[in-house]
Amino acid sequence: MSKGLPKRSEDYSLWYNELVKKAGLAENSAVRGCMVIKPYGFAIWEKMQQSLDKMFKDTGHENAYFPLFVPKSLFEAEEKNAEGFAKECAIVTHYRLKNDPDKQGKLMVDPNAKLEEELIVRPTSEAVIWNTYKNWIQSYRDLPLLINQWANVVRWEMRTRLFLRTAEFLWQEGHTAHATKQEAIDETKQMLEVYAEFAENMMALPVVKGVKTESERFAGAEDTYCIEGLMQDGKALQAGTSHFLGQNFAQAFDVKFADKEGKLEHVWGTSWGVSTRLMGALIMTHSDDNGLVLPPKLAPIQVVIVPIYKGEEGLAKVTEKVNELKKQLTSNGISVKYDNRDAFRPGAKFAEWELKGVPLRIAVGERDLENGTVEISRRDIEDRKEAKKIVNMDNVLEEVQGLLNDIQDNLHTKALNFRVENTREVNSYEEFKEVLESKSGFISAHWDGTAETEEKIKQETKATIRCIPFDSKLEEGTCIYSGKPSKQRVLFAKAY
RNA sequence: CGGGGUGUGGCGUAGUCCGGUAGCGCACUCGGCUGGGGGUCGAGGGGUCGCAGGUUCGAAUCCUGUCACCCCGACCA
């Protein structure tokens, strides 16, 4: 383990990359743009999955699995969707390799094994799924159809970053079909609420809920709702999206149902997804210059216990006590790691578990055994002295339970304060540019509602409209760019 | 795809200009002392110098080609 992480204030993106690697979350692979998610990182993702999966099931959804490949003819059926993803598709054209006659021991694509129809590696699964739904839906009695799948998708990105943008990523995609427009819209909103609740409660990530503008909308959707978070460097990150698809896919794939009167109608659709990008959001929201900071609810290890001892007998004595503590904590649903590796001294272990973001560390030494105490240190306080306190051995369980709750709340509060402090209303384009340059963050400003203005602002400042927040009040104003009338403020930011 | 840069033990690098058979730090292995914030001493193991050609008595170093990665742009969850 090499020492030292770059400072956030000096080079935020270097800090992020190094942190991801050094904390053992993920690393680059032999495959261009694709990452290896390491066990510790995957354990966090699994906790996210478990929690989201339960929320999906609780709202009536079932899991299923659809193919990785999409025949080109299916893919292009919904034109806007196909067009939107066309530029970033991986395509399978052949199904066989053979020995290269010119190069000993090398393989080549067998030109005789060309597929009659190319297969697109799914960048998203609407096409296959709606093609399937056609067969599943005949009557209003088949509706609503509420399906989710956990899968990998591929989008051939030019520039990639661990978790934030990789060519292959893991996600879940929900795809539902409904008898009425209103029901589909309600579903779209409900799932956005699920995402928001997950982000706030589990990830301690405060998010803004809103609607995307037309140019930021999902290709093939009528409306895209989103949750947006603000990272510590003042850039916004889209953490989840939920789409009202109207009847676009139903029409493209001829998915009709007979209503109670026996009349045939197209169904109404939604889709919604969150990806391993959430890992990036989690990392960038809470972590500090000492390393990762994980909210207790998603931490694979909530408490690490480090023994402090001299000699084998010392370790044996401490271990005896630690085993009691560990049993007590574990039986109360707390995940505990006892780091009894003899090869490292306590200081090195402290640093390592800090880097890995374990919420609580308990140090138990021979001195503690005499005094009947332990030292508990919380990860969410950056100052190492302030983070520590000495606790009576008998109170460890309730202390730990209390502290874990405290940390979860504190992380959320800190992140929320940061967002509030970094959300600014501006009323002129000058001010807009000034804020963007000096402070970044969310900027709440009036916009005339046209794609042209949005595009101009994007070109000139790199800031985009993240969303039109649901809670944006109606108020008369003038567009900061064009001076035309506007009825409400929208949220701008530079984004990941 | 344009512009810039880098490929040398697991990681980070020196050496490349000016060719002479690869060095350092971290990590690793073994042993000792140590142990309340990244210990220390000693002994050891590990490298087709991205890949393929070429020049040369001799190539990490020079030449040609090629691949990969990083940064900056154009595109994006």
Coordinates of C-alpha atoms (C1' of nucleotides) in Angstrom, one line a residue:
Chain A
M1 CA 0.0 0.0 0.0
S2 CA 1.6 3.2 -1.1
K3 CA 1.1 6.2 1.0
G4 CA -0.7 9.4 0.3
L5 CA -3.6 10.4 -1.9
P6 CA -3.6 13.5 -4.0
K7 CA -5.4 16.4 -2.4
R8 CA -8.9 17.2 -3.6
S9 CA -8.1 20.8 -3.7
E10 CA -5.1 20.3 -5.9
D11 CA -6.4 17.8 -8.5
Y12 CA -9.9 16.6 -8.0
S13 CA -10.0 14.1 -10.8
L14 CA -6.6 12.7 -10.0
W15 CA -7.8 12.3 -6.4
Y16 CA -10.9 10.4 -7.6
N17 CA -9.0 8.0 -9.9
E18 CA -6.3 7.3 -7.2
L19 CA -8.9 6.8 -4.6
V20 CA -10.9 4.3 -6.6
K21 CA -7.8 2.3 -7.2
K22 CA -6.1 2.6 -3.8
A23 CA -9.3 1.8 -1.9
G24 CA -9.6 -1.4 -3.9
L25 CA -12.9 -0.5 -5.6
A26 CA -12.0 -1.0 -9.2
E27 CA -9.2 -0.8 -11.7
N28 CA -8.7 -0.5 -15.4
S29 CA -8.7 -3.7 -17.4
A30 CA -7.0 -5.1 -20.4
V31 CA -10.1 -4.2 -22.3
R32 CA -10.3 -0.6 -23.5
G33 CA -12.7 1.5 -21.6
C34 CA -13.8 -1.5 -19.4
M35 CA -13.1 -1.8 -15.7
V36 CA -12.6 -4.6 -13.3
I37 CA -14.8 -4.1 -10.2
K38 CA -12.8 -5.5 -7.3
P39 CA -14.3 -7.4 -4.4
Y40 CA -14.5 -4.5 -2.1
G41 CA -16.1 -2.3 -4.7
F42 CA -18.5 -5.0 -5.8
A43 CA -19.5 -5.6 -2.2
I44 CA -20.8 -2.0 -2.1
W45 CA -22.6 -2.4 -5.4
E46 CA -24.2 -5.6 -4.0
K47 CA -25.5 -3.7 -1.1
M48 CA -26.9 -1.1 -3.4
Q49 CA -28.5 -3.9 -5.5
Q50 CA -30.0 -5.6 -2.5
S51 CA -31.6 -2.4 -1.2
L52 CA -32.9 -1.3 -4.6
D53 CA -34.1 -4.7 -5.5
K54 CA -36.2 -4.9 -2.4
M55 CA -37.7 -1.5 -3.2
F56 CA -38.6 -2.6 -6.7
K57 CA -40.2 -5.8 -5.4
D58 CA -42.1 -3.8 -2.7
T59 CA -43.6 -1.7 -5.5
G60 CA -44.8 -4.8 -7.4
H61 CA -42.0 -5.4 -9.9
E62 CA -40.5 -8.8 -10.9
N63 CA -37.1 -9.5 -12.2
A64 CA -36.4 -11.2 -15.5
Y65 CA -33.5 -11.4 -17.9
F66 CA -33.3 -10.5 -21.6
P67 CA -30.6 -11.1 -24.2
L68 CA -27.3 -9.2 -24.5
F69 CA -27.7 -9.0 -28.2
V70 CA -30.2 -7.1 -30.3
P71 CA -30.7 -7.9 -33.9
K72 CA -30.2 -4.8 -35.9
S73 CA -33.7 -4.9 -37.4
L74 CA -35.2 -4.8 -33.9
F75 CA -32.8 -2.2 -32.7
E76 CA -33.8 0.2 -35.4
A77 CA -37.6 -0.3 -35.0
E78 CA -38.0 2.7 -32.7
E79 CA -36.3 5.3 -34.7
K80 CA -35.5 8.0 -32.2
N81 CA -34.1 5.5 -29.7
A82 CA -32.0 3.9 -32.4
E83 CA -30.7 7.2 -33.6
G84 CA -29.9 8.3 -30.1
F85 CA -27.6 5.3 -29.5
A86 CA -26.4 4.6 -33.0
K87 CA -23.0 6.4 -32.5
E88 CA -22.0 4.3 -29.5
C89 CA -22.9 0.8 -30.4
A90 CA -20.7 -2.3 -30.4
I91 CA -21.7 -4.7 -33.2
V92 CA -21.2 -8.4 -33.6
T93 CA -20.7 -9.3 -37.3
H94 CA -19.1 -12.7 -37.2
Y95 CA -19.5 -15.9 -35.2
R96 CA -16.3 -17.8 -35.7
L97 CA -12.5 -17.5 -35.6
K98 CA -10.0 -19.7 -37.4
N99 CA -6.2 -20.2 -37.5
D100 CA -4.5 -17.5 -39.4
P101 CA -2.6 -19.2 -42.3
D102 CA -0.1 -16.4 -42.4
K103 CA 0.7 -16.1 -38.7
Q104 CA 1.6 -19.2 -36.7
G105 CA -0.5 -19.6 -33.6
K106 CA -2.6 -16.6 -34.3
L107 CA -6.3 -16.4 -34.9
M108 CA -8.3 -14.4 -37.4
V109 CA -12.0 -13.7 -38.0
D110 CA -13.3 -16.3 -40.4
P111 CA -14.7 -14.4 -43.4
N112 CA -17.0 -17.3 -44.1
A113 CA -18.7 -16.9 -40.8
K114 CA -20.4 -13.5 -41.3
L115 CA -23.7 -13.2 -39.6
E116 CA -26.7 -12.6 -41.9
E117 CA -27.9 -10.0 -39.6
E118 CA -25.6 -8.0 -37.4
L119 CA -26.2 -8.1 -33.6
I120 CA -26.0 -5.0 -31.6
V121 CA -24.6 -5.3 -28.1
R122 CA -27.4 -3.7 -26.1
P123 CA -26.8 -0.1 -25.1
T124 CA -30.2 -0.4 -23.4
S125 CA -32.9 -3.1 -23.8
E126 CA -36.1 -1.4 -24.9
A127 CA -36.0 -3.0 -28.3
V128 CA -35.7 -6.6 -27.2
I129 CA -38.0 -6.2 -24.3
W130 CA -40.8 -4.5 -26.2
N131 CA -40.5 -7.0 -29.0
T132 CA -41.1 -9.6 -26.3
Y133 CA -43.9 -7.7 -24.6
K134 CA -45.8 -7.9 -27.9
N135 CA -46.2 -11.6 -27.1
W136 CA -46.9 -11.2 -23.5
I137 CA -49.7 -8.6 -23.7
Q138 CA -53.1 -9.3 -25.2
S139 CA -55.6 -8.0 -22.7
Y140 CA -56.0 -5.3 -20.1
R141 CA -55.8 -8.3 -17.7
D142 CA -52.1 -8.6 -18.6
L143 CA -51.5 -5.1 -17.5
P144 CA -49.7 -3.5 -15.8
L145 CA -46.6 -5.5 -16.7
L146 CA -43.9 -4.6 -14.2
I147 CA -40.5 -6.0 -15.1
N148 CA -37.0 -5.2 -14.0
Q149 CA -33.7 -6.7 -15.1
W150 CA -30.2 -6.5 -13.6
A151 CA -27.8 -6.5 -16.5
N152 CA -24.7 -5.2 -18.2
V153 CA -24.9 -2.8 -21.2
V154 CA -22.3 -1.4 -23.6
R155 CA -22.0 2.1 -24.8
W156 CA -18.8 2.7 -26.8
E157 CA -17.6 5.9 -25.1
M158 CA -14.7 7.8 -26.4
R159 CA -13.4 8.8 -23.0
T160 CA -14.0 6.7 -20.0
R161 CA -13.5 7.1 -16.2
L162 CA -13.8 4.4 -13.6
F163 CA -17.5 4.0 -12.5
L164 CA -18.5 7.4 -14.0
R165 CA -18.3 6.4 -17.6
T166 CA -17.2 3.0 -18.8
A167 CA -17.8 1.3 -22.1
E168 CA -19.5 -1.6 -20.3
F169 CA -21.4 -0.9 -17.1
L170 CA -23.8 -2.7 -14.8
W171 CA -27.2 -1.4 -14.1
Q172 CA -30.8 -2.3 -13.6
E173 CA -33.4 -1.3 -16.1
G174 CA -37.1 -1.4 -15.3
H175 CA -39.5 -1.7 -18.2
T176 CA -43.2 -1.4 -17.6
A177 CA -46.4 -1.4 -19.7
H178 CA -49.7 0.1 -18.7
A179 CA -53.3 0.5 -19.9
T180 CA -53.5 4.2 -19.4
K181 CA -51.3 7.2 -19.9
Q182 CA -51.9 8.4 -16.4
E183 CA -50.9 5.1 -14.9
A184 CA -47.6 5.1 -16.9
I185 CA -46.9 8.7 -15.8
D186 CA -47.6 7.7 -12.2
E187 CA -45.2 4.7 -12.5
T188 CA -42.5 7.0 -13.9
K189 CA -42.9 9.3 -11.0
Q190 CA -43.1 6.5 -8.4
M191 CA -39.8 5.0 -9.6
L192 CA -38.1 8.4 -9.5
E193 CA -39.3 8.6 -5.9
V194 CA -37.8 5.2 -5.2
Y195 CA -34.5 6.4 -6.6
A196 CA -34.6 9.6 -4.6
E197 CA -35.4 7.8 -1.4
F198 CA -32.6 5.3 -2.0
A199 CA -30.1 8.1 -2.7
E200 CA -31.1 10.1 0.3
N201 CA -31.6 7.3 2.8
M202 CA -29.1 4.7 1.8
M203 CA -26.4 6.7 0.0
A204 CA -26.8 9.9 2.2
L205 CA -26.8 11.7 -1.2
P206 CA -29.1 14.6 -1.4
V207 CA -30.7 14.9 -4.8
V208 CA -32.8 17.3 -6.8
K209 CA -35.7 15.8 -8.6
G210 CA -36.8 17.2 -11.8
V211 CA -37.6 16.9 -15.5
K212 CA -35.1 16.9 -18.3
T213 CA -35.3 19.4 -21.1
E214 CA -36.1 18.1 -24.6
S215 CA -32.4 18.0 -25.6
E216 CA -31.4 16.0 -22.5
R217 CA -34.3 13.6 -22.8
F218 CA -33.8 9.9 -23.3
A219 CA -34.0 9.0 -26.9
G220 CA -37.4 7.6 -27.5
A221 CA -39.1 9.1 -24.4
E222 CA -41.8 11.6 -24.1
D223 CA -40.4 12.8 -20.8
T224 CA -37.4 12.0 -18.7
Y225 CA -37.3 12.6 -15.0
C226 CA -34.1 12.5 -13.1
I227 CA -32.3 12.9 -9.8
E228 CA -29.3 15.1 -9.8
G229 CA -26.6 15.2 -7.2
L230 CA -23.9 17.8 -6.6
M231 CA -20.3 16.5 -6.2
Q232 CA -17.7 18.1 -4.0
D233 CA -16.0 19.8 -7.0
G234 CA -19.2 21.6 -7.9
K235 CA -20.1 19.5 -10.8
A236 CA -23.5 17.8 -11.1
L237 CA -24.0 14.1 -11.6
Q238 CA -27.1 12.5 -12.9
A239 CA -27.7 9.7 -10.5
G240 CA -30.8 8.1 -11.9
T241 CA -33.4 8.5 -14.6
S242 CA -37.0 7.5 -15.1
H243 CA -38.7 7.8 -18.5
F244 CA -42.3 8.1 -19.6
L245 CA -42.2 6.5 -23.0
G246 CA -45.7 7.4 -24.1
Q247 CA -46.8 4.9 -26.7
N248 CA -43.6 5.2 -28.8
F249 CA -42.3 1.7 -28.2
A250 CA -45.8 0.2 -28.2
Q251 CA -46.3 1.6 -31.7
A252 CA -42.9 0.7 -32.9
F253 CA -43.3 -2.9 -31.7
D254 CA -47.0 -3.2 -32.2
V255 CA -47.9 -3.9 -28.6
K256 CA -51.6 -3.7 -28.2
F257 CA -54.1 -4.8 -25.7
A258 CA -57.9 -5.3 -25.7
D259 CA -59.6 -3.0 -23.2
K260 CA -62.8 -3.9 -21.3
E261 CA -64.9 -3.0 -24.3
G262 CA -62.8 -5.2 -26.5
K263 CA -61.2 -2.2 -28.3
L264 CA -57.5 -2.6 -29.3
E265 CA -55.2 0.0 -28.0
H266 CA -51.5 0.6 -27.7
V267 CA -50.1 0.3 -24.2
W268 CA -48.2 3.0 -22.4
G269 CA -44.6 2.4 -21.4
T270 CA -42.0 3.5 -18.9
S271 CA -38.4 2.6 -18.3
W272 CA -36.0 3.6 -15.5
G273 CA -32.5 2.8 -14.5
V274 CA -29.6 3.4 -12.2
S275 CA -26.1 2.1 -12.9
T276 CA -22.7 1.5 -11.3
R277 CA -22.3 5.2 -11.8
L278 CA -23.9 5.5 -8.4
M279 CA -20.6 4.2 -7.1
G280 CA -19.0 7.3 -8.5
A281 CA -21.6 9.5 -6.9
L282 CA -21.1 7.8 -3.6
I283 CA -17.4 8.2 -3.7
M284 CA -17.4 11.8 -4.8
T285 CA -20.0 13.0 -2.4
H286 CA -18.5 11.9 1.0
S287 CA -14.9 11.0 0.7
D288 CA -12.0 13.2 1.9
D289 CA -8.2 13.6 1.5
N290 CA -7.7 10.5 3.7
G291 CA -9.7 8.3 1.5
L292 CA -13.1 6.8 1.0
V293 CA -15.9 7.7 3.4
L294 CA -18.9 5.3 3.3
P295 CA -22.3 5.7 4.7
P296 CA -22.9 2.9 7.3
K297 CA -25.9 1.6 5.4
L298 CA -23.8 0.7 2.4
A299 CA -20.5 -0.1 4.0
P300 CA -19.5 -3.8 3.5
I301 CA -17.6 -3.5 6.8
Q302 CA -19.2 -1.2 9.3
V303 CA -16.8 -1.7 12.2
V304 CA -13.2 -2.7 12.0
I305 CA -11.5 -3.8 15.2
V306 CA -7.7 -3.3 15.5
P307 CA -5.9 -5.0 18.3
I308 CA -2.9 -3.3 20.0
Y309 CA -0.6 -5.6 21.7
K310 CA 2.9 -6.8 22.5
G311 CA 3.9 -10.3 21.7
E312 CA 1.8 -13.4 21.1
E313 CA 0.4 -13.5 24.6
G314 CA -0.7 -9.9 24.3
L315 CA -2.5 -10.6 21.1
A316 CA -4.2 -13.7 22.6
K317 CA -5.5 -11.7 25.6
V318 CA -6.8 -8.9 23.4
T319 CA -8.3 -11.4 20.9
E320 CA -10.3 -13.0 23.7
K321 CA -12.0 -9.8 24.5
V322 CA -12.4 -8.8 20.9
N323 CA -14.2 -12.0 20.1
E324 CA -16.8 -11.2 22.7
L325 CA -17.3 -7.7 21.3
K326 CA -17.4 -9.0 17.8
K327 CA -20.0 -11.6 18.6
Q328 CA -22.2 -9.0 20.4
L329 CA -22.0 -6.6 17.5
T330 CA -22.5 -9.2 14.8
S331 CA -25.5 -10.8 16.5
N332 CA -27.1 -7.3 16.3
G333 CA -26.7 -7.1 12.6
I334 CA -23.5 -5.1 12.5
S335 CA -20.8 -6.2 10.1
V336 CA -17.5 -6.4 11.8
K337 CA -14.0 -7.1 10.7
Y338 CA -11.3 -8.1 13.1
D339 CA -7.9 -7.1 11.7
N340 CA -5.5 -9.3 13.5
R341 CA -2.9 -9.4 10.8
D342 CA 0.5 -9.5 12.6
A343 CA 2.4 -8.2 9.6
F344 CA 1.2 -4.6 10.1
R345 CA 1.4 -2.2 13.0
P346 CA -1.7 -0.4 14.2
G347 CA -0.9 2.8 12.4
A348 CA -0.7 1.1 9.1
K349 CA -4.0 -0.6 9.7
F350 CA -5.6 2.7 10.8
A351 CA -4.5 4.3 7.5
E352 CA -5.7 1.4 5.4
W353 CA -9.2 1.2 6.9
E354 CA -9.5 4.9 6.6
L355 CA -8.6 4.7 3.0
K356 CA -11.3 2.1 2.6
G357 CA -13.9 4.2 4.3
V358 CA -14.9 1.9 7.1
P359 CA -17.3 4.0 9.2
L360 CA -16.1 3.0 12.7
R361 CA -12.8 1.7 14.0
I362 CA -12.4 0.2 17.4
A363 CA -9.0 -0.1 18.9
V364 CA -8.6 -2.5 21.7
G365 CA -5.2 -2.7 23.5
E366 CA -3.9 -4.3 26.6
R367 CA -4.2 -0.9 28.4
D368 CA -7.9 -1.0 27.5
L369 CA -8.3 -4.4 29.0
E370 CA -7.1 -3.1 32.3
N371 CA -9.3 0.0 32.1
G372 CA -12.3 -1.7 30.7
T373 CA -12.4 0.7 27.8
V374 CA -12.0 0.8 24.0
E375 CA -11.2 3.6 21.6
I376 CA -13.8 4.3 19.0
S377 CA -13.0 6.5 16.0
R378 CA -15.5 7.7 13.4
R379 CA -14.6 8.0 9.8
D380 CA -16.8 10.9 8.9
I381 CA -14.8 13.5 10.9
E382 CA -11.7 14.3 9.0
D383 CA -9.7 15.6 12.1
R384 CA -8.3 12.4 13.6
K385 CA -8.2 13.6 17.1
E386 CA -11.8 14.9 17.1
A387 CA -12.9 11.7 15.6
K388 CA -11.9 9.6 18.6
K389 CA -13.4 8.9 21.9
I390 CA -12.8 6.4 24.8
V391 CA -15.8 4.3 25.6
N392 CA -16.6 1.9 28.4
M393 CA -16.4 -1.7 27.2
D394 CA -19.9 -2.4 28.5
N395 CA -21.4 0.3 26.3
V396 CA -19.8 -0.6 23.0
L397 CA -23.0 -2.0 21.4
E398 CA -25.1 1.0 22.0
E399 CA -22.3 3.4 21.2
V400 CA -21.7 1.7 17.9
Q401 CA -25.4 1.6 17.1
G402 CA -25.7 5.3 18.0
L403 CA -22.6 6.3 16.1
L404 CA -23.5 4.4 12.9
N405 CA -26.9 6.2 12.8
D406 CA -25.1 9.5 13.6
I407 CA -22.7 9.0 10.8
Q408 CA -25.4 8.2 8.3
D409 CA -27.2 11.4 9.3
N410 CA -24.1 13.5 9.5
L411 CA -23.0 12.5 6.0
H412 CA -26.4 13.5 4.6
T413 CA -26.5 16.7 6.5
K414 CA -23.0 17.7 5.3
A415 CA -23.7 16.9 1.7
L416 CA -27.0 18.7 1.9
N417 CA -25.4 21.8 3.4
F418 CA -22.8 21.7 0.7
R419 CA -25.5 21.6 -2.0
V420 CA -27.5 24.4 -0.4
E421 CA -24.4 26.6 -0.1
N422 CA -23.5 25.8 -3.7
T423 CA -26.8 26.5 -5.3
R424 CA -27.1 30.1 -6.4
E425 CA -29.8 32.1 -8.0
V426 CA -28.5 34.4 -10.7
N427 CA -30.3 37.0 -12.8
S428 CA -28.0 37.9 -15.6
Y429 CA -25.7 36.1 -18.0
E430 CA -22.7 38.0 -16.6
E431 CA -23.4 36.8 -13.2
F432 CA -24.1 33.3 -14.5
K433 CA -20.7 33.1 -16.1
E434 CA -19.0 34.7 -13.1
V435 CA -20.5 32.1 -10.7
L436 CA -19.7 29.3 -13.0
E437 CA -16.1 30.2 -13.3
S438 CA -15.4 31.1 -9.7
K439 CA -17.6 28.8 -7.7
S440 CA -19.4 26.3 -10.0
G441 CA -22.2 24.4 -8.4
F442 CA -25.9 24.5 -9.2
I443 CA -27.1 27.7 -10.7
S444 CA -30.8 28.5 -10.7
A445 CA -31.7 30.9 -13.5
H446 CA -34.5 31.9 -15.9
W447 CA -34.5 30.3 -19.3
D448 CA -36.7 31.0 -22.3
G449 CA -37.5 27.3 -22.9
T450 CA -35.9 27.0 -26.3
A451 CA -33.3 24.4 -27.3
E452 CA -31.4 27.1 -29.1
T453 CA -30.7 29.1 -26.0
E454 CA -29.8 26.0 -24.1
E455 CA -27.4 25.0 -26.8
K456 CA -25.7 28.4 -27.0
I457 CA -25.2 28.5 -23.2
K458 CA -23.8 25.0 -23.4
Q459 CA -21.3 26.0 -26.1
E460 CA -20.3 29.2 -24.4
T461 CA -20.0 28.0 -20.8
K462 CA -20.1 24.1 -20.9
A463 CA -23.0 24.3 -18.4
T464 CA -26.1 22.4 -19.2
I465 CA -29.6 22.4 -17.8
R466 CA -29.6 19.6 -15.4
C467 CA -33.3 19.7 -14.9
I468 CA -36.4 21.7 -14.3
P469 CA -36.9 20.9 -10.6
F470 CA -40.3 19.6 -9.5
D471 CA -40.3 22.2 -6.7
S472 CA -39.4 25.1 -9.0
K473 CA -41.9 27.8 -8.2
L474 CA -43.7 29.6 -11.0
E475 CA -42.4 33.1 -11.1
E476 CA -42.3 35.7 -13.9
G477 CA -38.8 36.5 -15.1
T478 CA -36.6 37.0 -18.1
C479 CA -34.2 34.5 -19.7
I480 CA -30.6 35.3 -18.7
Y481 CA -29.4 34.7 -22.2
S482 CA -32.1 35.9 -24.6
G483 CA -34.0 38.3 -22.3
K484 CA -37.3 36.7 -23.4
P485 CA -40.0 36.0 -20.8
S486 CA -39.7 32.9 -18.6
K487 CA -42.1 31.4 -16.1
Q488 CA -39.7 29.5 -13.9
R489 CA -36.1 29.0 -13.0
V490 CA -34.2 25.9 -14.1
L491 CA -31.1 24.3 -12.7
F492 CA -27.8 24.7 -14.6
A493 CA -24.5 23.1 -13.9
K494 CA -21.4 21.7 -15.4
A495 CA -22.0 18.0 -15.3
Y496 CA -20.2 14.6 -15.3
Chain B
rC1 C1' -11.1 11.3 -35.2
rG2 C1' -7.5 16.0 -34.4
rG3 C1' -3.4 18.0 -30.9
rG4 C1' 0.1 16.6 -26.9
rG5 C1' 2.4 12.8 -23.9
rU6 C1' 3.8 8.0 -21.9
rG7 C1' 5.0 2.6 -22.2
rU8 C1' 11.4 -0.3 -18.2
rG9 C1' 9.9 -6.4 -11.9
rG10 C1' 3.2 -6.0 -8.7
rC11 C1' 3.2 -0.2 -8.3
rG12 C1' 6.1 4.5 -9.0
rU13 C1' 10.3 5.7 -11.7
rA14 C1' 16.1 6.6 -13.4
rG15 C1' 18.8 5.3 -17.6
rU16 C1' 17.1 7.0 -24.0
rC17 C1' 19.9 13.0 -26.3
rC18 C1' 25.7 10.6 -26.7
rG19 C1' 24.4 2.2 -28.1
rG20 C1' 28.5 -1.6 -24.2
rU21 C1' 24.2 -6.2 -21.6
rA22 C1' 19.4 -2.6 -16.2
rG23 C1' 19.4 0.8 -11.2
rC24 C1' 16.4 3.1 -7.2
rG25 C1' 12.0 3.7 -3.9
rC26 C1' 7.6 1.1 -2.4
rA27 C1' 5.5 -3.7 -2.2
rC28 C1' 6.8 -9.1 -1.7
rU29 C1' 9.5 -13.6 1.0
rC30 C1' 12.4 -15.3 5.5
rG31 C1' 14.5 -14.1 10.4
rG32 C1' 15.2 -10.7 14.6
rC33 C1' 13.9 -6.6 17.5
rU34 C1' 9.2 -3.9 17.8
rG35 C1' 3.8 -2.7 18.6
rG36 C1' -1.9 3.3 21.4
rG37 C1' -1.2 6.8 13.9
rG38 C1' 1.8 4.7 7.7
rG39 C1' 8.4 0.9 12.6
rU40 C1' 13.4 -1.0 12.1
rC41 C1' 17.8 -4.2 11.1
rG42 C1' 19.7 -8.2 8.3
rA43 C1' 19.1 -11.7 4.3
rG44 C1' 16.5 -12.9 -0.3
rG45 C1' 13.3 -13.5 -4.8
rG46 C1' 11.4 -11.2 -9.0
rG47 C1' 12.4 -7.5 -15.3
rU48 C1' 11.6 -11.2 -23.2
rC49 C1' 12.8 -2.7 -21.2
rG50 C1' 4.6 -2.5 -24.9
rC51 C1' 4.9 -5.6 -29.6
rA52 C1' 7.1 -6.7 -34.6
rG53 C1' 10.8 -5.8 -38.0
rG54 C1' 15.5 -3.3 -39.2
rU55 C1' 20.7 -1.0 -38.5
rU56 C1' 25.0 -2.8 -35.6
rC57 C1' 30.2 -7.0 -33.3
rG58 C1' 26.6 -5.3 -29.6
rA59 C1' 20.0 -2.0 -28.9
rA60 C1' 15.9 -0.1 -23.2
rU61 C1' 18.9 3.6 -26.1
rC62 C1' 19.2 4.6 -33.3
rC63 C1' 15.4 3.7 -37.7
rU64 C1' 10.5 1.9 -39.5
rG65 C1' 5.9 0.0 -38.4
rU66 C1' 2.3 -1.3 -34.9
rC67 C1' -0.6 -1.6 -30.3
rA68 C1' -2.1 0.2 -25.7
rC69 C1' -2.8 3.8 -22.1
rC70 C1' -3.1 9.0 -20.2
rC71 C1' -4.2 14.4 -20.9
rC72 C1' -6.7 18.4 -24.0
rG73 C1' -10.8 18.9 -27.8
rA74 C1' -15.5 17.1 -30.7
rC75 C1' -19.8 12.9 -28.3
rC76 C1' -22.2 10.9 -23.8
rA77 C1' -25.6 7.7 -18.2

